[in-house]
Amino acid sequence: MTALDLNSPVAVVGTGTMGQGIAQVALVAGHLVRLYDAVPGRAQEAAAAIGARLDRLVEKGRLAATDRDEARARLEAAESLTDLADCSLVVEAVVELLEAKQELFRQLEDIVGEDCLLATNTSSLSVTAVAGALRNPGRLVGLHFFNPAPVLPLVEVVSGYATDVTSATRAYETARSWGKTPVACADTPGFIVNRIARPFYAEAFAVYEAQGADPATIDAILRESGGFKMGAFELTDLIGQDVNESVTHSVWRSFFQDVRFTPSLAQRRLVESGRLGRKTGQGWYDHRDDAEPAEPHTAEPAQPPAYVVAEGDLGPASELLALIREAGIQVREDDEDHGSRLVLPGGGQLALADGQTSVEFRDVVYFDLALDYRKATRIALSASQDTSAQTMSEAIGLFQALGKDVSVIGDVPGMIVARTVARIVDLAHDAVAKGVATEEDIDTAMRLGVNYPLGPFEWCRRLGRTWACSLLDDLHERDPSGRYAPSLALYRHSYATEKREGAS
Ligand SMILES: NC(=O)c1ccc[n+]([C@@H]2O[C@H](COP(=O)([O-])OP(=O)(O)OC[C@H]3O[C@@H](n4cnc5c(N)ncnc54)[C@H](O)[C@@H]3O)[C@@H](O)[C@H]2O)c1
């Protein structure tokens, strides 16, 4: 089954933000595109807006003027749904209400030909439920574009329970022929991206709710240590707290209130207060013109230790030893396996976040996971009230000597980056085990859909297969609500790897 022929007209119904973007994509790819909107005049306005966007592409040198002129000539505003009768694909981007979408497709079924592919751009409804209204639900597929559709490459191609393989394949190939990167996905709450990305927000909000750190510090750690493009607080201020919260609620409800997707009380209060983010001038941050930018906590300069003793294997943080040596600090290796840690001259210990709390140990400082310890510009440290001032000062001085800013946060198990990455890795394994998508497609979706520096499976391979499972086990022991319980899929993966490694 090949992509839709370029001679086939494509219709876009609902010409708001997404409809305009999708129409532009199909148009620039070479199709004749018909726009229809329930509000009279809106399709014409959308055509004009798309035309203006094409003009800007010409001004920027990204589109030839002749291509723009031809594209404009192929763009038509339809007066009624019956004008879409000869279309080979109708993409729906109307209001996010099941009844509205079902009613639209019911009407379209009586208008378009038998071969016409029907697609919904829903981001939170079940594709199966949308198709449930049709006589032939097999021809309906989810084509989930991301905003702005002309810019973002990812398209989730969602197969509902009844979607024909031929329809899904045709939609997939068509998206690819339009220059997009499609990923195939089963009809599951949140599809791939909105399902697996939930912990990115939830864990940041949970650390904040636990008084572990303020939004600016958590965001700085996620960016400068975790390698994420934006922190969870600034990103949700950009998306809109109401929009982000409603996706979380929808996924949580659709999973029958699965505790792993529980929404945040702090975010609820923010929405209730009308602080929706940039669009209202205030959200987690104050975006008003006269507001002072919020600064992350950054520790004052401290004296670095003259040496550290490295005990055991630091696992994902092993690279630190080379960095410490390069900074002129002596590393004394102690082969006896007392655990995986660095011992500081004053006798205190420095350990990679492992899902336990500092208070459980004598004189321990935890440091957070970094995507790449060489490139990270900030490291988070956490300690309990029992940690000595000397240990904390030596730990701060050590990371500062490596050129890092240091943020000291509360004694939160799994800290910030470590717990976030572990949960993303877990949800990704769970999704594959439930048949949502392949490992490769999940990695692609998370890199392109939400800009993660690595896909969850790439990240997991880098960290070692047992790392996430063991961290989540520790977190689960301390919070037995089920939120952190590693999925069976992650367990299987971890133990299978351990066995294989043990046998070799
Ligand atoms: N905005 C996003 O970031 C985003 C991203 C991915 C998917 N989506 C999904 O795309 C769809 C559209 O979202 P949007 O942000 O473009 O909305 P929007 O409000 O900007 O546009 C919706 C348009 O649909 C029209 N409309 C409503 N009911 C209609 C009907 N029955 N028939 C024809 N036209 C109708 C409205 O007049 C409006 O012009 C939703 O399903 C949404 O969940 C949105």
Coordinates of C-alpha atoms and ligand atoms in Angstrom, one line a residue:
M1 CA 0.0 0.0 0.0
T2 CA 1.5 3.3 -1.0
A3 CA 1.0 6.9 0.0
L4 CA -1.9 8.9 -1.3
D5 CA -1.4 10.0 -4.9
L6 CA -0.6 13.7 -5.2
N7 CA -3.5 14.1 -7.6
S8 CA -5.9 13.1 -4.8
P9 CA -7.6 16.0 -3.1
V10 CA -7.2 16.2 0.7
A11 CA -9.8 17.9 2.9
V12 CA -9.1 19.4 6.3
V13 CA -12.2 19.9 8.5
G14 CA -11.8 22.4 11.4
T15 CA -9.5 25.2 10.4
G16 CA -8.2 26.4 13.7
T17 CA -4.6 26.1 14.9
M18 CA -4.1 22.4 13.9
G19 CA -6.3 22.3 10.8
Q20 CA -4.3 25.2 9.3
G21 CA -1.0 23.6 10.0
I22 CA -2.0 20.2 8.6
A23 CA -3.5 21.8 5.5
Q24 CA -0.3 23.7 5.0
V25 CA 1.7 20.4 5.2
A26 CA -0.6 18.7 2.6
L27 CA -0.6 21.7 0.4
V28 CA 3.2 22.1 0.3
A29 CA 3.5 18.4 -0.4
G30 CA 1.5 19.0 -3.6
H31 CA -2.1 18.1 -2.9
L32 CA -5.2 20.1 -3.8
V33 CA -6.5 21.0 -0.3
R34 CA -10.1 21.8 0.6
L35 CA -10.8 23.5 3.9
Y36 CA -14.1 23.3 5.8
D37 CA -15.1 24.8 9.1
A38 CA -18.5 24.9 10.8
V39 CA -18.2 28.6 11.5
P40 CA -19.1 30.5 8.3
G41 CA -16.2 32.5 6.9
R42 CA -13.5 30.7 9.0
A43 CA -12.3 28.4 6.2
Q44 CA -11.7 31.5 4.0
E45 CA -9.8 33.2 6.9
A46 CA -7.8 30.0 7.3
A47 CA -6.9 30.0 3.6
A48 CA -5.7 33.6 3.9
A49 CA -3.7 32.8 7.0
I50 CA -2.0 29.8 5.3
G51 CA -1.3 32.0 2.2
A52 CA 0.3 34.6 4.5
R53 CA 2.5 31.9 6.1
L54 CA 3.6 30.7 2.6
D55 CA 4.5 34.3 1.9
R56 CA 6.8 34.4 4.9
L57 CA 8.4 31.1 3.8
V58 CA 9.1 32.8 0.5
E59 CA 10.6 35.9 2.2
K60 CA 12.8 33.6 4.3
G61 CA 14.0 31.8 1.2
R62 CA 12.5 28.5 2.2
L63 CA 9.9 28.3 -0.5
A64 CA 10.1 29.3 -4.2
A65 CA 7.7 32.0 -5.2
T66 CA 6.4 29.8 -8.1
D67 CA 5.7 26.9 -5.6
R68 CA 3.9 29.4 -3.3
D69 CA 1.7 30.6 -6.2
E70 CA 0.9 27.0 -7.3
A71 CA 0.2 26.0 -3.7
R72 CA -2.2 29.0 -3.3
A73 CA -4.0 27.9 -6.5
R74 CA -4.5 24.5 -5.0
L75 CA -6.1 25.8 -1.8
E76 CA -9.9 26.0 -1.7
A77 CA -12.3 27.0 1.0
A78 CA -15.4 24.8 0.9
E79 CA -18.9 26.1 1.6
S80 CA -20.3 22.8 2.8
L81 CA -19.2 19.3 3.7
T82 CA -20.7 18.0 0.4
D83 CA -17.9 19.9 -1.4
L84 CA -15.5 17.3 0.0
A85 CA -17.1 14.4 -1.9
D86 CA -14.1 13.8 -4.3
C87 CA -11.5 13.9 -1.5
S88 CA -9.3 10.8 -0.9
L89 CA -8.4 11.8 2.6
V90 CA -10.3 13.9 5.2
V91 CA -8.3 15.0 8.2
E92 CA -10.5 16.2 11.1
A93 CA -9.2 18.8 13.5
V94 CA -12.4 20.1 15.0
V95 CA -13.2 20.7 18.7
E96 CA -12.0 17.9 21.1
L97 CA -15.4 16.5 21.8
L98 CA -16.3 12.9 21.0
E99 CA -19.9 13.6 19.9
A100 CA -18.8 16.4 17.6
K101 CA -16.2 14.2 15.9
Q102 CA -18.5 11.2 15.7
E103 CA -21.3 13.3 14.1
L104 CA -18.9 14.8 11.6
F105 CA -17.6 11.4 10.5
R106 CA -21.2 10.1 10.3
Q107 CA -22.0 12.9 7.9
L108 CA -18.8 12.4 5.9
E109 CA -19.5 8.7 5.5
D110 CA -22.6 9.6 3.4
I111 CA -20.6 12.1 1.3
V112 CA -17.2 10.8 0.5
G113 CA -16.4 7.7 -1.7
E114 CA -15.8 4.2 -0.3
D115 CA -12.0 4.5 -0.7
C116 CA -11.7 7.8 1.2
L117 CA -9.4 7.5 4.2
L118 CA -10.7 9.3 7.3
A119 CA -8.3 10.6 9.9
T120 CA -8.8 12.3 13.3
N121 CA -6.2 14.6 14.8
T122 CA -7.6 14.0 18.3
S123 CA -4.9 14.2 21.0
S124 CA -6.9 12.6 23.9
L125 CA -10.0 10.8 22.7
S126 CA -10.0 7.1 21.8
V127 CA -9.7 6.6 18.1
T128 CA -11.7 3.5 18.5
A129 CA -14.6 5.5 20.1
V130 CA -14.5 8.1 17.3
A131 CA -14.6 5.3 14.7
G132 CA -17.4 3.6 16.6
A133 CA -20.0 5.8 15.0
L134 CA -19.1 4.7 11.4
R135 CA -20.6 1.9 9.3
N136 CA -17.0 1.2 8.2
P137 CA -14.8 2.0 11.2
G138 CA -11.9 0.2 9.4
R139 CA -11.1 3.3 7.3
L140 CA -10.6 5.6 10.2
V141 CA -7.2 6.2 11.7
G142 CA -5.6 8.7 14.1
L143 CA -3.1 11.1 12.5
H144 CA -1.8 12.9 15.5
F145 CA 0.2 15.9 14.4
F146 CA 2.1 18.1 16.9
N147 CA 1.8 21.9 17.1
P148 CA 3.1 23.7 15.0
A149 CA 2.3 21.0 12.4
P150 CA 4.4 22.5 9.5
V151 CA 7.5 22.6 11.8
L152 CA 7.3 19.5 14.0
P153 CA 8.2 16.3 12.1
L154 CA 6.4 13.8 14.3
V155 CA 3.1 12.2 13.5
E156 CA 1.6 9.4 15.6
V157 CA -0.4 7.1 13.3
V158 CA -2.9 5.6 15.6
S159 CA -4.7 2.3 14.9
G160 CA -8.1 1.9 16.6
Y161 CA -9.4 -1.6 17.4
A162 CA -11.2 -1.6 14.1
T163 CA -8.7 0.2 11.9
D164 CA -7.8 -1.8 8.8
V165 CA -4.0 -2.4 8.4
T166 CA -4.3 -1.0 4.8
S167 CA -5.8 2.3 6.2
A168 CA -3.1 2.6 8.8
T169 CA -0.3 1.8 6.3
R170 CA -1.7 4.3 3.8
A171 CA -1.9 7.0 6.5
Y172 CA 1.6 6.2 7.6
E173 CA 3.1 6.3 4.1
T174 CA 1.2 9.5 3.3
A175 CA 2.6 11.2 6.4
R176 CA 6.0 10.1 5.3
S177 CA 5.5 11.3 1.8
W178 CA 4.6 14.7 3.3
G179 CA 8.1 14.9 4.8
K180 CA 7.0 13.9 8.3
T181 CA 8.4 11.2 10.6
P182 CA 5.5 8.8 11.3
V183 CA 5.4 6.4 14.2
A184 CA 2.9 3.6 14.4
C185 CA 1.0 3.4 17.6
A186 CA -2.0 1.5 19.2
D187 CA -5.0 3.3 20.5
T188 CA -4.0 3.9 24.1
P189 CA -4.6 6.9 26.4
G190 CA -2.0 9.6 25.4
F191 CA -0.8 7.5 22.5
I192 CA 3.0 7.4 22.8
V193 CA 4.2 10.9 23.6
N194 CA 1.5 12.1 26.0
R195 CA 1.6 8.8 27.8
I196 CA 5.3 8.4 28.3
A197 CA 6.0 12.1 29.0
R198 CA 3.7 12.3 32.0
P199 CA 6.4 11.7 34.6
F200 CA 8.5 14.5 33.2
Y201 CA 5.9 16.9 34.6
A202 CA 4.6 14.8 37.5
E203 CA 8.0 14.2 39.1
A204 CA 9.1 17.8 38.9
F205 CA 5.8 18.8 40.5
A206 CA 6.1 16.1 43.1
V207 CA 9.6 17.3 44.2
Y208 CA 8.2 20.8 44.4
E209 CA 5.2 19.6 46.5
A210 CA 7.6 17.8 48.8
Q211 CA 9.4 21.1 49.3
G212 CA 12.5 19.6 47.7
A213 CA 13.3 22.6 45.6
D214 CA 11.6 25.6 43.9
P215 CA 10.6 25.6 40.2
A216 CA 13.6 27.6 39.0
T217 CA 16.0 25.2 40.6
I218 CA 14.2 22.1 39.4
D219 CA 14.0 23.5 35.8
A220 CA 17.7 24.4 35.9
I221 CA 18.6 20.9 37.0
L222 CA 16.4 19.3 34.3
R223 CA 18.1 21.5 31.7
E224 CA 21.6 21.7 32.8
S225 CA 22.1 18.3 34.2
G226 CA 19.3 16.2 32.6
G227 CA 19.9 17.6 29.1
F228 CA 16.2 18.4 28.6
K229 CA 15.6 21.5 26.4
M230 CA 13.3 23.1 28.9
G231 CA 12.3 22.4 32.5
A232 CA 8.9 21.1 33.4
F233 CA 7.7 24.3 35.0
E234 CA 8.8 26.7 32.2
L235 CA 7.5 24.2 29.6
T236 CA 4.0 23.9 31.2
D237 CA 3.9 27.7 31.5
L238 CA 4.5 27.8 27.7
I239 CA 1.9 25.1 26.9
G240 CA -0.6 26.5 29.4
Q241 CA -1.2 24.9 32.8
D242 CA -4.9 24.2 31.9
V243 CA -3.9 22.5 28.6
N244 CA -1.1 20.4 30.3
E245 CA -3.3 19.5 33.3
S246 CA -6.2 18.5 31.0
V247 CA -3.9 16.0 29.1
T248 CA -2.7 14.6 32.5
H249 CA -6.3 14.3 33.7
S250 CA -7.4 12.7 30.5
V251 CA -4.6 10.0 30.6
W252 CA -5.2 9.4 34.3
R253 CA -9.0 9.0 33.8
S254 CA -8.6 6.8 30.7
F255 CA -6.3 4.5 32.7
F256 CA -9.0 4.1 35.3
Q257 CA -7.2 6.4 37.7
D258 CA -4.0 4.5 37.6
V259 CA -1.8 5.9 40.4
R260 CA 1.2 6.2 38.1
F261 CA -0.6 9.0 36.3
T262 CA -2.1 10.9 39.3
P263 CA -2.3 14.6 38.5
S264 CA -0.6 17.2 40.7
L265 CA -2.4 19.0 43.5
A266 CA 0.0 22.0 43.1
Q267 CA -0.8 22.3 39.4
R268 CA -4.6 22.0 40.3
R269 CA -4.3 25.0 42.6
L270 CA -2.4 27.0 40.0
V271 CA -5.1 26.4 37.4
E272 CA -7.8 27.2 40.0
S273 CA -6.1 30.5 40.7
G274 CA -6.1 31.4 37.0
R275 CA -2.3 31.3 36.7
L276 CA -2.3 29.5 33.4
G277 CA 1.3 30.4 32.4
R278 CA 2.6 32.9 29.8
K279 CA -0.9 33.5 28.3
T280 CA -2.2 35.0 31.6
G281 CA 1.1 36.6 32.6
Q282 CA 1.6 34.3 35.6
G283 CA 2.0 30.6 36.1
W284 CA 4.7 28.8 38.0
Y285 CA 6.7 31.9 37.1
D286 CA 5.8 35.6 36.9
H287 CA 6.0 36.6 33.2
R288 CA 4.8 40.2 33.7
D289 CA 7.1 42.8 32.2
D290 CA 8.3 44.2 35.5
A291 CA 8.9 40.7 37.1
E292 CA 12.4 39.7 38.3
P293 CA 13.5 36.4 36.6
A294 CA 13.5 33.6 39.1
E295 CA 17.0 32.3 39.7
P296 CA 17.9 28.7 40.6
H297 CA 19.5 28.0 43.9
T298 CA 23.3 28.0 43.3
A299 CA 25.7 27.2 46.1
E300 CA 28.4 29.6 47.2
P301 CA 32.0 28.7 46.3
A302 CA 33.5 26.0 48.5
Q303 CA 37.0 24.6 48.9
P304 CA 37.5 21.4 46.8
P305 CA 38.8 18.3 48.6
A306 CA 42.5 17.4 48.0
Y307 CA 41.5 13.8 47.1
V308 CA 38.6 11.4 47.0
V309 CA 38.5 7.6 47.6
A310 CA 36.5 5.8 44.9
E311 CA 34.8 2.7 46.2
G312 CA 33.0 0.3 43.9
D313 CA 31.6 1.1 40.6
L314 CA 29.8 4.4 40.1
G315 CA 27.7 3.0 37.3
P316 CA 26.2 5.7 35.2
A317 CA 28.4 8.2 37.0
S318 CA 31.7 6.4 36.3
E319 CA 32.9 9.2 34.0
L320 CA 33.2 11.5 37.1
L321 CA 36.5 9.8 38.1
A322 CA 38.2 11.0 34.9
L323 CA 36.8 14.5 35.4
I324 CA 37.9 14.6 39.0
R325 CA 41.5 13.6 37.9
E326 CA 41.4 16.2 35.1
A327 CA 40.5 18.8 37.7
G328 CA 43.8 18.0 39.6
I329 CA 42.0 16.1 42.4
Q330 CA 43.6 12.8 43.4
V331 CA 41.4 9.7 43.0
R332 CA 42.4 6.9 45.3
E333 CA 40.9 3.6 44.2
D334 CA 39.7 1.2 46.9
D335 CA 38.9 -2.1 45.3
E336 CA 37.0 -3.5 48.2
D337 CA 33.4 -3.2 47.3
H338 CA 31.7 -1.3 50.1
G339 CA 29.2 0.1 47.7
S340 CA 29.3 2.6 44.9
R341 CA 30.5 5.8 46.3
L342 CA 33.2 8.4 46.7
V343 CA 34.6 8.9 50.2
L344 CA 35.6 12.5 51.0
P345 CA 38.6 13.4 53.2
G346 CA 36.4 14.2 56.2
G347 CA 34.9 10.6 56.0
G348 CA 31.6 11.7 54.5
Q349 CA 30.3 9.9 51.4
L350 CA 29.0 11.0 48.0
A351 CA 26.7 8.6 46.2
L352 CA 24.7 8.7 43.0
A353 CA 21.0 9.1 43.6
D354 CA 19.6 5.6 44.1
G355 CA 16.0 6.0 45.4
Q356 CA 17.0 6.0 49.0
T357 CA 17.2 9.1 51.3
S358 CA 20.3 10.6 52.9
V359 CA 18.7 10.3 56.3
E360 CA 19.0 6.5 56.1
F361 CA 22.8 6.7 56.2
R362 CA 25.5 8.4 58.2
D363 CA 27.0 11.5 56.6
V364 CA 25.9 11.0 53.0
V365 CA 25.4 13.5 50.2
Y366 CA 23.6 12.3 47.1
F367 CA 24.2 13.7 43.7
D368 CA 21.7 13.6 40.8
L369 CA 22.0 11.7 37.6
A370 CA 23.3 13.7 34.6
L371 CA 22.8 13.0 31.0
D372 CA 26.5 13.6 30.4
Y373 CA 28.7 14.5 33.4
R374 CA 31.3 16.1 31.2
K375 CA 28.8 18.4 29.5
A376 CA 26.5 19.1 32.5
T377 CA 26.9 22.6 33.8
R378 CA 24.9 22.0 37.0
I379 CA 24.7 19.2 39.5
A380 CA 22.1 18.8 42.2
L381 CA 23.2 17.6 45.7
S382 CA 20.9 16.5 48.5
A383 CA 21.6 15.7 52.1
S384 CA 19.8 15.1 55.3
Q385 CA 20.0 17.1 58.6
D386 CA 22.5 14.5 59.8
T387 CA 25.0 15.2 57.0
S388 CA 27.9 17.2 58.4
A389 CA 28.6 20.7 57.1
Q390 CA 32.1 19.5 56.2
T391 CA 30.8 16.7 54.0
M392 CA 28.4 19.1 52.2
S393 CA 31.1 21.7 51.7
E394 CA 33.6 19.1 50.3
A395 CA 30.9 17.7 48.0
I396 CA 30.0 21.2 46.7
G397 CA 33.7 22.1 46.3
L398 CA 34.3 18.9 44.4
F399 CA 31.7 19.6 41.7
Q400 CA 32.6 23.2 41.5
A401 CA 36.1 22.2 40.8
L402 CA 34.7 20.3 37.8
G403 CA 33.3 23.5 36.5
K404 CA 29.7 22.8 37.6
D405 CA 27.2 25.1 39.4
V406 CA 25.8 23.2 42.4
S407 CA 22.2 23.3 43.5
V408 CA 21.4 21.9 47.0
I409 CA 17.9 20.4 47.2
G410 CA 16.0 18.7 49.9
D411 CA 16.4 15.0 50.9
V412 CA 14.2 13.7 48.1
P413 CA 14.7 10.1 47.2
G414 CA 15.6 9.7 43.5
M415 CA 16.3 13.4 43.4
I416 CA 15.1 15.1 40.2
V417 CA 16.7 13.8 37.0
A418 CA 17.2 10.2 38.3
R419 CA 13.6 9.6 39.3
T420 CA 12.3 11.4 36.2
V421 CA 14.4 9.3 33.8
A422 CA 13.7 6.1 35.7
R423 CA 9.9 6.6 35.4
I424 CA 10.1 7.5 31.7
V425 CA 12.2 4.4 31.0
D426 CA 9.7 2.3 33.0
L427 CA 6.6 3.7 31.1
A428 CA 8.4 3.1 27.8
H429 CA 9.0 -0.6 28.7
D430 CA 5.5 -1.0 29.9
A431 CA 4.2 0.6 26.6
V432 CA 6.1 -1.9 24.4
A433 CA 5.0 -4.8 26.6
K434 CA 1.4 -3.7 26.1
G435 CA 1.8 -3.5 22.3
V436 CA 1.6 0.3 22.1
A437 CA 4.6 0.7 19.8
T438 CA 8.1 -0.6 19.1
E439 CA 11.1 0.5 21.1
E440 CA 12.5 2.3 18.0
D441 CA 9.2 4.2 17.4
I442 CA 9.0 5.2 21.1
D443 CA 12.6 6.5 21.0
T444 CA 11.8 8.5 17.8
A445 CA 8.5 9.8 19.2
M446 CA 10.1 11.1 22.5
R447 CA 13.0 12.7 20.7
L448 CA 10.9 14.4 18.0
G449 CA 7.6 15.0 19.9
V450 CA 9.0 16.4 23.1
N451 CA 12.6 17.0 22.2
Y452 CA 14.1 14.6 24.8
P453 CA 17.9 14.4 24.4
L454 CA 17.7 10.6 24.1
G455 CA 14.9 8.1 23.6
P456 CA 13.9 6.1 26.7
F457 CA 15.5 2.9 25.4
E458 CA 18.7 4.6 24.3
W459 CA 18.8 6.2 27.7
C460 CA 18.2 2.9 29.4
R461 CA 21.0 1.2 27.5
R462 CA 23.3 3.9 28.5
L463 CA 22.4 3.6 32.2
G464 CA 22.4 -0.2 32.3
R465 CA 19.3 -2.2 32.1
T466 CA 19.0 -2.8 35.9
W467 CA 19.5 0.8 36.9
A468 CA 16.0 2.2 36.5
C469 CA 14.4 -0.9 38.0
S470 CA 16.6 -0.8 41.0
L471 CA 16.0 2.9 41.6
L472 CA 12.2 2.4 41.2
D473 CA 12.3 -0.5 43.6
D474 CA 13.9 1.7 46.2
L475 CA 11.4 4.5 45.6
H476 CA 8.5 2.0 45.8
E477 CA 9.8 0.9 49.1
R478 CA 9.6 4.4 50.4
D479 CA 6.3 5.3 48.7
P480 CA 4.3 2.1 48.4
S481 CA 1.4 3.8 46.7
G482 CA 2.2 2.1 43.4
R483 CA 3.3 5.3 41.7
Y484 CA 6.9 4.1 41.5
A485 CA 6.4 0.3 41.3
P486 CA 8.5 -0.9 38.4
S487 CA 6.4 -2.5 35.7
L488 CA 6.5 -6.2 35.1
A489 CA 8.1 -5.4 31.7
L490 CA 11.0 -3.5 33.3
Y491 CA 11.5 -6.3 35.8
R492 CA 11.6 -8.9 33.1
H493 CA 14.1 -6.8 31.1
S494 CA 16.3 -6.1 34.0
Y495 CA 16.4 -9.7 35.3
A496 CA 16.9 -11.2 31.8
T497 CA 19.9 -8.9 31.3
E498 CA 21.3 -9.8 34.7
K499 CA 20.9 -13.5 33.9
R500 CA 22.5 -13.2 30.5
E501 CA 25.4 -11.2 32.0
G502 CA 25.8 -13.7 34.8
A503 CA 25.9 -16.5 32.3
S504 CA 28.6 -14.9 30.1
Ligands
LIG1 N1 -3.6 22.7 19.7 C1 -2.8 21.7 19.8 O1 -1.6 21.8 20.3 C2 -3.1 20.3 19.3 C3 -2.1 19.4 19.1 C4 -2.5 18.1 18.6 C5 -3.8 17.8 18.4 N2 -4.8 18.7 18.7 C6 -6.2 18.4 18.4 O2 -6.6 19.0 17.2 C7 -8.0 19.3 17.2 C8 -8.2 20.8 17.0 O3 -7.5 21.5 17.9 P1 -7.1 23.1 17.7 O4 -6.2 23.5 18.7 O5 -6.7 23.3 16.2 O6 -8.5 23.7 17.9 P2 -9.1 25.2 17.5 O7 -10.0 25.6 18.5 O8 -7.9 26.1 17.2 O9 -9.8 24.9 16.1 C9 -11.0 24.1 16.0 C10 -11.8 24.5 14.8 O10 -12.8 23.6 14.5 C11 -14.0 24.2 14.2 N3 -15.1 23.3 14.5 C12 -15.5 23.0 15.7 N4 -16.5 22.0 15.5 C13 -16.6 21.8 14.2 C14 -17.4 20.9 13.4 N5 -18.3 20.1 14.0 N6 -17.2 20.9 12.1 C15 -16.3 21.7 11.5 N7 -15.6 22.6 12.2 C16 -15.7 22.6 13.5 C17 -13.9 25.5 15.0 O11 -14.8 26.5 14.4 C18 -12.5 25.9 14.9 O12 -12.2 26.7 13.8 C19 -8.5 18.8 18.6 O13 -9.0 17.5 18.5 C20 -7.2 18.8 19.4 O14 -7.3 17.9 20.5 C21 -4.5 20.0 19.1

